Coordinates of N, CA and C in Angstrom, one line a residue:
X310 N 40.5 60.1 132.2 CA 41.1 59.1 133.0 C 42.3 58.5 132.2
X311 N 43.3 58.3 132.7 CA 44.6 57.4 132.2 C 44.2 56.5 131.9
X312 N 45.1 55.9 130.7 CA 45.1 54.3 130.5 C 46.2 53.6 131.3
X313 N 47.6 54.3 131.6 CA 48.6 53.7 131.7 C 48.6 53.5 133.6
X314 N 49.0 52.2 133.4 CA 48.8 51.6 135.0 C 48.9 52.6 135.7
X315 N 50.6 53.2 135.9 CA 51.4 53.7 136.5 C 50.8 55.1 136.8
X316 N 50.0 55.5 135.5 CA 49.3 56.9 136.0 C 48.1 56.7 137.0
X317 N 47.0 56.0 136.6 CA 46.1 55.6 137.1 C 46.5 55.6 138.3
X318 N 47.7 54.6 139.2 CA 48.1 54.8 140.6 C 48.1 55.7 141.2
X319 N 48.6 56.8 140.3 CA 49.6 58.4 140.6 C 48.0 59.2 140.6
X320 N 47.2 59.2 139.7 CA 46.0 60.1 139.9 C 45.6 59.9 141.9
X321 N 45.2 58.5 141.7 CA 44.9 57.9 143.0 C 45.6 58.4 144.3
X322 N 46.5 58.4 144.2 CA 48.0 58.7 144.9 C 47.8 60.2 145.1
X323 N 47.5 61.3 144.1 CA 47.2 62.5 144.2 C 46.1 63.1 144.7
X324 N 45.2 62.2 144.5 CA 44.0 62.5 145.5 C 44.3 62.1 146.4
X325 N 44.3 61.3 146.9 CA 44.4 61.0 148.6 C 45.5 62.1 149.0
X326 N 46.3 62.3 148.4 CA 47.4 63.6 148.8 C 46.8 64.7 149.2
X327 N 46.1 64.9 148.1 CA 45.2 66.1 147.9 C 44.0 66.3 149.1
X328 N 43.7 65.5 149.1 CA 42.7 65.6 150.3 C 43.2 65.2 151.8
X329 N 44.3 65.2 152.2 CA 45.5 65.2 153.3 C 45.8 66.5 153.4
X330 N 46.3 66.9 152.2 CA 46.8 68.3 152.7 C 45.9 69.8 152.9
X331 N 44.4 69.1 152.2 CA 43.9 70.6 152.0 C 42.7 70.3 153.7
X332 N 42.8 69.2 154.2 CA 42.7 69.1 155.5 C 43.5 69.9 156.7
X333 N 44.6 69.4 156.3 CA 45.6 70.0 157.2 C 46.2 71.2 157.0
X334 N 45.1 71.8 156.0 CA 45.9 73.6 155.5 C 44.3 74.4 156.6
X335 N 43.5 73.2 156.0 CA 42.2 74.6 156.7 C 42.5 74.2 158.7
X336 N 42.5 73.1 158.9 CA 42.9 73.0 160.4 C 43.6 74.3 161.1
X337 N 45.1 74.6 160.2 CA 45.7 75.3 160.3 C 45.8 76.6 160.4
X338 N 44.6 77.1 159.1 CA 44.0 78.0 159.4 C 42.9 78.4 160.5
X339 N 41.9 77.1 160.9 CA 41.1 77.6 161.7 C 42.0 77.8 163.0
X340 N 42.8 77.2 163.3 CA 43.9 77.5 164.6 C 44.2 78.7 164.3
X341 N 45.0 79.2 163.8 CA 45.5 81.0 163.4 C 44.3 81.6 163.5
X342 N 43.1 81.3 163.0 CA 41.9 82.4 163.4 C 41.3 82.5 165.0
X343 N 41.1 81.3 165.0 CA 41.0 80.8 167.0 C 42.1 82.0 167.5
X344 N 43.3 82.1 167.4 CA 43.8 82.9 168.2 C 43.8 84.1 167.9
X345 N 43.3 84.5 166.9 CA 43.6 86.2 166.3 C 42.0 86.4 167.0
X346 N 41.1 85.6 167.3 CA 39.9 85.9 167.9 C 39.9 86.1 169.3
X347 N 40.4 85.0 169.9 CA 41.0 85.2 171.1 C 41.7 85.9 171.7
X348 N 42.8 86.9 171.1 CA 43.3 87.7 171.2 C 42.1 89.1 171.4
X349 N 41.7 89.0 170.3 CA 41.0 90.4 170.2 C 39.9 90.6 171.0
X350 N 39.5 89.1 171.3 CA 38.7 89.5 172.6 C 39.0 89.8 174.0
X351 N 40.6 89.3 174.3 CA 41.2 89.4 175.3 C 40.7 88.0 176.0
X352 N 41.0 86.5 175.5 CA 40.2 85.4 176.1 C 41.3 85.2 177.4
X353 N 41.0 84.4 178.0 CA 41.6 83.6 179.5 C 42.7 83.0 178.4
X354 N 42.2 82.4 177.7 CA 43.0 80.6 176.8 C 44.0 81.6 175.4
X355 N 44.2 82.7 175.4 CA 45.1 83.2 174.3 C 45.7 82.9 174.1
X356 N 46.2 82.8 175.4 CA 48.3 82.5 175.0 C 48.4 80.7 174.6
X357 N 47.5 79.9 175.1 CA 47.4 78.2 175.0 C 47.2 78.2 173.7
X358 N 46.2 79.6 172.9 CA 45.7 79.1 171.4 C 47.0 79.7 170.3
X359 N 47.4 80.5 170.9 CA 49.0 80.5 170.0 C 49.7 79.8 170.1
X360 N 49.9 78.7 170.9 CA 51.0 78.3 170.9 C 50.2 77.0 169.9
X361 N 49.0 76.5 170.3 CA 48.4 75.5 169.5 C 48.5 76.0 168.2
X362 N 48.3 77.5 167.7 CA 48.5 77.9 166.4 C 49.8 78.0 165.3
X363 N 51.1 78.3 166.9 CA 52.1 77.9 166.2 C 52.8 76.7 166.0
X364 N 52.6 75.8 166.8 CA 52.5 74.5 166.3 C 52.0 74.1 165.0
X365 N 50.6 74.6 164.5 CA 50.2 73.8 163.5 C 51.0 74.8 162.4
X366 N 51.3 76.0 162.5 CA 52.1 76.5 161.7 C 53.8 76.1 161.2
X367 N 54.1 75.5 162.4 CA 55.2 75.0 162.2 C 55.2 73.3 161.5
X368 N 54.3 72.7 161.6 CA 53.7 71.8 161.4 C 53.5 71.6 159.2
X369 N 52.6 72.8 159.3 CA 52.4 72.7 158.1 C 53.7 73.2 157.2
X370 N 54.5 73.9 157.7 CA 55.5 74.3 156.9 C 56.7 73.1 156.5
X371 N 56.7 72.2 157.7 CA 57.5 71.0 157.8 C 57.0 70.3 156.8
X372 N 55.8 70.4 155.9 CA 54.9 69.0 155.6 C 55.3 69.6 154.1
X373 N 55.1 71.0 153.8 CA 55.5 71.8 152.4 C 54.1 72.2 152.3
X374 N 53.5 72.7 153.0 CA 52.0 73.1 152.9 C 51.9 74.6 152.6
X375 N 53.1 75.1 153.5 CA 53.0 76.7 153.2 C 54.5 77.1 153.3
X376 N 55.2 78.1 153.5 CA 56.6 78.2 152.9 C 56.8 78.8 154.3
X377 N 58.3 78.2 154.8 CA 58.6 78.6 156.4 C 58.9 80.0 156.2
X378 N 58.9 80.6 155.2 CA 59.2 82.5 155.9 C 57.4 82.8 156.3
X379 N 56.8 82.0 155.6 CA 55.4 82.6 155.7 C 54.9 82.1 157.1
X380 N 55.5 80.9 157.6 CA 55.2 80.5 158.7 C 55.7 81.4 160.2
X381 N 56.8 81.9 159.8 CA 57.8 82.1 160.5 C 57.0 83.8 160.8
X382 N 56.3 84.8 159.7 CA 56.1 85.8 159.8 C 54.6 85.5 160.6
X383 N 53.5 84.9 160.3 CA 52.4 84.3 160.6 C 52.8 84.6 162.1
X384 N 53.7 83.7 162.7 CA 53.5 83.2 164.2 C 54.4 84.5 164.6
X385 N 55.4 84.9 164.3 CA 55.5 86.5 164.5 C 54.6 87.6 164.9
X386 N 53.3 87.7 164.1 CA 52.5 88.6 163.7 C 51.7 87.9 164.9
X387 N 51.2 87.1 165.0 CA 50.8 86.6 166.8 C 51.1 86.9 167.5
X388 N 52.4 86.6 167.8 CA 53.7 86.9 168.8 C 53.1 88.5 169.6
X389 N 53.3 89.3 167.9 CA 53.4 90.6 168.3 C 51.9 91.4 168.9
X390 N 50.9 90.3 168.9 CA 49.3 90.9 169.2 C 49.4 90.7 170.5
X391 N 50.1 89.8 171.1 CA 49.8 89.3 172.4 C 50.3 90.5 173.7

């Protein structure tokens, strides 16, 4: 643990970070899987769960969660199952 005030903040600061974003990484993932399942099953709700999927893809790349070519190929690679 830090002594110096300013770190002590910054650990604190980093956890709560840290536990924001590795929330909103697996969300993101379970949405991308929702639809790659959906897809493969041929569900009624496919096309609703990509677009929910590309949302949170576009979402997490806005936040710096994951890098927009990766986002950009991700919702592509959907695109192109459907």
């Amino acid at each position: 643990m830090p002594n110096i005030k300013s770190a002590i903040k910054r650990v604190k600061t980093s956890e709560k970070a840290n536990l924001a974003n590795s929330q909103a990484k697996a969300s993101m993932r379970t949405a991308v899987k929702k639809a790659r399942v959906a897809k493969a099953e041929n569900a009624d709700n496919a096309q609703e769960l990509v677009r929910e999927a590309s949302k949170a893809l576009d979402s997490a790349a806005s936040k710096g969660l994951i890098h927009k070519n990766a986002a950009a190929r991700t919702k592509s690679r959907l695109a192109k199952q459907a």
